Short mmCIF file of C-alpha atoms in Angstrom, two decimals:
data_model
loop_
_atom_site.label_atom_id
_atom_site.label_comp_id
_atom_site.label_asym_id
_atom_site.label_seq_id
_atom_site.Cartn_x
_atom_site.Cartn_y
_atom_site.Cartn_z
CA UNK A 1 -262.14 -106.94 -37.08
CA UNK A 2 -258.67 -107.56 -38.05
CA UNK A 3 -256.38 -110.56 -36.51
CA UNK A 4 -254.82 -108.77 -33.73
CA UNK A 5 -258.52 -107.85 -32.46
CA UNK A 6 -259.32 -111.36 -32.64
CA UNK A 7 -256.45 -112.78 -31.01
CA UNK A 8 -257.26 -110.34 -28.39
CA UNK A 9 -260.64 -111.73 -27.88
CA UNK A 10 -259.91 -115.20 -27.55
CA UNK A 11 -257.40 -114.16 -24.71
CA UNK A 12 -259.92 -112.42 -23.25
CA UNK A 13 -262.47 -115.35 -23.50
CA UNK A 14 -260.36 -117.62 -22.43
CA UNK A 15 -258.94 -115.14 -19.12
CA UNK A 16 -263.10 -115.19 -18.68
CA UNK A 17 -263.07 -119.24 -18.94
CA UNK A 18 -260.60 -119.02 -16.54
CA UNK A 19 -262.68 -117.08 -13.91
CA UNK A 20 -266.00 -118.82 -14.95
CA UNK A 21 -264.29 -122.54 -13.70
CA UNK A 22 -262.57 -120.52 -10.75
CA UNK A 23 -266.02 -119.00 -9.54
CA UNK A 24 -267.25 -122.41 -9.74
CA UNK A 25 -265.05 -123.74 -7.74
CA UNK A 26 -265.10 -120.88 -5.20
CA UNK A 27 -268.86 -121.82 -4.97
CA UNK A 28 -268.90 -125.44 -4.65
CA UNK A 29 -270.80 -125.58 -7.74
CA UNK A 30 -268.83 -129.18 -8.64
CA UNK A 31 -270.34 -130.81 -11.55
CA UNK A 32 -270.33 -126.96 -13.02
CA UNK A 33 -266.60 -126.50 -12.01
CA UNK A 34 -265.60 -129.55 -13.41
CA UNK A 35 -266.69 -129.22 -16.95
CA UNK A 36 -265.61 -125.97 -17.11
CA UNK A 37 -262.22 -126.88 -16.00
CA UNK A 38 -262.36 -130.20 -18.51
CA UNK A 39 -263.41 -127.57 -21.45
CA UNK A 40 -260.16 -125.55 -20.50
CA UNK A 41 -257.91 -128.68 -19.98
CA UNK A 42 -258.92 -129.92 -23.54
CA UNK A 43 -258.41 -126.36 -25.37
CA UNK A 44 -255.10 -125.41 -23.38
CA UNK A 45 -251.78 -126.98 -24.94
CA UNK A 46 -249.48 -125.08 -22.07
CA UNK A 47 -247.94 -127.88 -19.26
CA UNK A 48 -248.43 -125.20 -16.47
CA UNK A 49 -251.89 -123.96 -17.64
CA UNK A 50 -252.38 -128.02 -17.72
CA UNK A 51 -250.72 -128.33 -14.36
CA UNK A 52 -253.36 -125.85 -12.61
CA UNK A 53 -256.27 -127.36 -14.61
CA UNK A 54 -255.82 -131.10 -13.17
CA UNK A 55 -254.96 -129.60 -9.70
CA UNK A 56 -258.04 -128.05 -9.60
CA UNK A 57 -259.75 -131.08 -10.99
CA UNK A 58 -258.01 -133.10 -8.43
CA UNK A 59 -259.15 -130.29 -5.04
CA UNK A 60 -262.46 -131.02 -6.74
CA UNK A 61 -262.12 -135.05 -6.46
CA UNK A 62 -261.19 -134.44 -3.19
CA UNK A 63 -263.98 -132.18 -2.27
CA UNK A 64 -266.71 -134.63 -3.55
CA UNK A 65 -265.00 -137.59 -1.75
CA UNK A 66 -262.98 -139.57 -4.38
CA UNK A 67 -259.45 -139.47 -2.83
CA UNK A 68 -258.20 -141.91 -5.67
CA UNK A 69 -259.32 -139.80 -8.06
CA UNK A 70 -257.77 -136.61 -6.62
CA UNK A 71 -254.49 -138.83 -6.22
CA UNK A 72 -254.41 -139.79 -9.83
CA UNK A 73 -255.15 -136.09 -10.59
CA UNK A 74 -252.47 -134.33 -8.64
CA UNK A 75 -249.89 -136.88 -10.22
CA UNK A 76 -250.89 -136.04 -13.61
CA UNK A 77 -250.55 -132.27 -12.62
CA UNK A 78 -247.46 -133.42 -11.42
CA UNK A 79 -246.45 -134.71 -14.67
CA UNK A 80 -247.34 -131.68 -16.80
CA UNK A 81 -245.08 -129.97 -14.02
CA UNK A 82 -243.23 -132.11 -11.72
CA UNK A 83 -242.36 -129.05 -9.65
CA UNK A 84 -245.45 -127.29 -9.20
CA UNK A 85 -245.79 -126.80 -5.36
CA UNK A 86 -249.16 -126.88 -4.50
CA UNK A 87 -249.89 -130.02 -6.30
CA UNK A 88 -246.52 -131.68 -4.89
CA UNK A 89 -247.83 -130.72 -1.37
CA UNK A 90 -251.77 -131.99 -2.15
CA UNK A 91 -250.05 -135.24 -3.44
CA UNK A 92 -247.68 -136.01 -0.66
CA UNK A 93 -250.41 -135.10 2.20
CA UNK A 94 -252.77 -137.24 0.69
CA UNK A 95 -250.30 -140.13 0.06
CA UNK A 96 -249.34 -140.09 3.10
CA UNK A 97 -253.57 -139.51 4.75
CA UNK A 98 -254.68 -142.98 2.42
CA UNK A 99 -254.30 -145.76 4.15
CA UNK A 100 -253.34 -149.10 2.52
CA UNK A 101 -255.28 -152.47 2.67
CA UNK A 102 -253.52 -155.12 4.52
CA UNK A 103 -251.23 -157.22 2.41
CA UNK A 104 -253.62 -160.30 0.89
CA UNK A 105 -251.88 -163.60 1.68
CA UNK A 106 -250.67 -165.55 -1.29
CA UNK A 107 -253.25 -168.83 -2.39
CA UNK A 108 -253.36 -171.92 -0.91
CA UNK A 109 -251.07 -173.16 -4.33
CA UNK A 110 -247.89 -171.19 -3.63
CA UNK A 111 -247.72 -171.74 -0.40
CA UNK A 112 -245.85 -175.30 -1.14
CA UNK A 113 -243.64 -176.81 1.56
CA UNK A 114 -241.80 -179.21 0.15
CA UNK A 115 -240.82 -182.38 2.17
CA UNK A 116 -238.16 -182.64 4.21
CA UNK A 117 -235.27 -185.25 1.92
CA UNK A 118 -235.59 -188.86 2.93
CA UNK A 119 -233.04 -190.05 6.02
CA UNK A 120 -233.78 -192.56 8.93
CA UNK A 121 -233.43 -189.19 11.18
CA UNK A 122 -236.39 -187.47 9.55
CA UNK A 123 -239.89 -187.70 11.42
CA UNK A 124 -242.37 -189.56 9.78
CA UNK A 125 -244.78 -187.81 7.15
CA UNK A 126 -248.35 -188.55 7.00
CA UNK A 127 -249.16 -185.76 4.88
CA UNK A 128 -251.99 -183.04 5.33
CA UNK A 129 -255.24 -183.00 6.40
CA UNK A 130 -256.79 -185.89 8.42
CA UNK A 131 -255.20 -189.40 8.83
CA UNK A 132 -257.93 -191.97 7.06
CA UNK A 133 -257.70 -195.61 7.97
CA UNK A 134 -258.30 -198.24 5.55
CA UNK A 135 -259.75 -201.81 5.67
CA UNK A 136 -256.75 -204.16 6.49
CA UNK A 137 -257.63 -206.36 3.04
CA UNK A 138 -256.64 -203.14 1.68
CA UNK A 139 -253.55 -202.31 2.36
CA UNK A 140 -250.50 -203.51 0.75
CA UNK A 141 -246.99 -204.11 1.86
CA UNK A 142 -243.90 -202.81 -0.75
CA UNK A 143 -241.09 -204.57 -0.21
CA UNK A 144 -238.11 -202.14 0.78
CA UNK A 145 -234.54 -202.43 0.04
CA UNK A 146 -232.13 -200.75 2.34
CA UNK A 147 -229.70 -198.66 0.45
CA UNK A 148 -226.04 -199.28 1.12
CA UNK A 149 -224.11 -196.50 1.76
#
């Protein structure tokens, strides 16, 4: 068998790959499907033939219920090709399907208010939380000097 015979079997092995992951898919035979396509995505060096692989990957994702992962698929697809059609479509559809978690608040520490600036107009400041009284031996008197303006 000389070199152009064996060139022309791999083609034809891999045109069979092809159909083999396809067929899987076709069937809903997923765990089959996928390393078939996974075998193909590490063996093909094209960026279409790439392109189709992780699309199919990601209809896959989708099919067995991991919308994240068919997300992060379809943009990778979307990489190898950014204008690759069916994957552009899958992407923005489910973009736009997810929905998002509400916003988390920030903590308790950056939510600082500072304190209003020191004038005779300002309303007294007692601080947060609950006002605590003390034992009158306690407390202590400062002596306070009126600034002239």
């Amino acid at each position: 068998m000389g070199l152009v015979g064996l060139l022309a079997g791999q083609g034809l092995s891999r045109k069979l790959a092809y159909q083999k992951a396809q067929d899987h898919t076709r069937l809903g035979q997923w765990e089959a499907a996928v390393a078939a396509w996974r075998s193909l995505l590490w063996s093909e060096r094209d960026s279409t033939a790439r392109a189709l692989i992780c699309q199919q990957l990601g209809y896959i994702a989708l099919r067995r219920g991991d919308s994240s992962e068919a997300l992060y698929l379809w943009e990778q697809s979307l990489r190898y090709r950014p204008a690759y059609p069916v994957a552009l479509t899958n992407y923005q559809w489910l973009r736009l399907r997810l929905k998002r978690p509400p916003q988390a608040p920030p903590p308790h520490i950056s939510q600082y208010m500072p304190y209003p600036p020191l004038s005779e107009e300002a309303p007294p400041v007692w601080g947060e939380g609950p006002l605590q009284f003390t034992e009158p031996s306690s407390l202590r008197w400062w002596c306070v000097r009126r600034l002239q303006e």
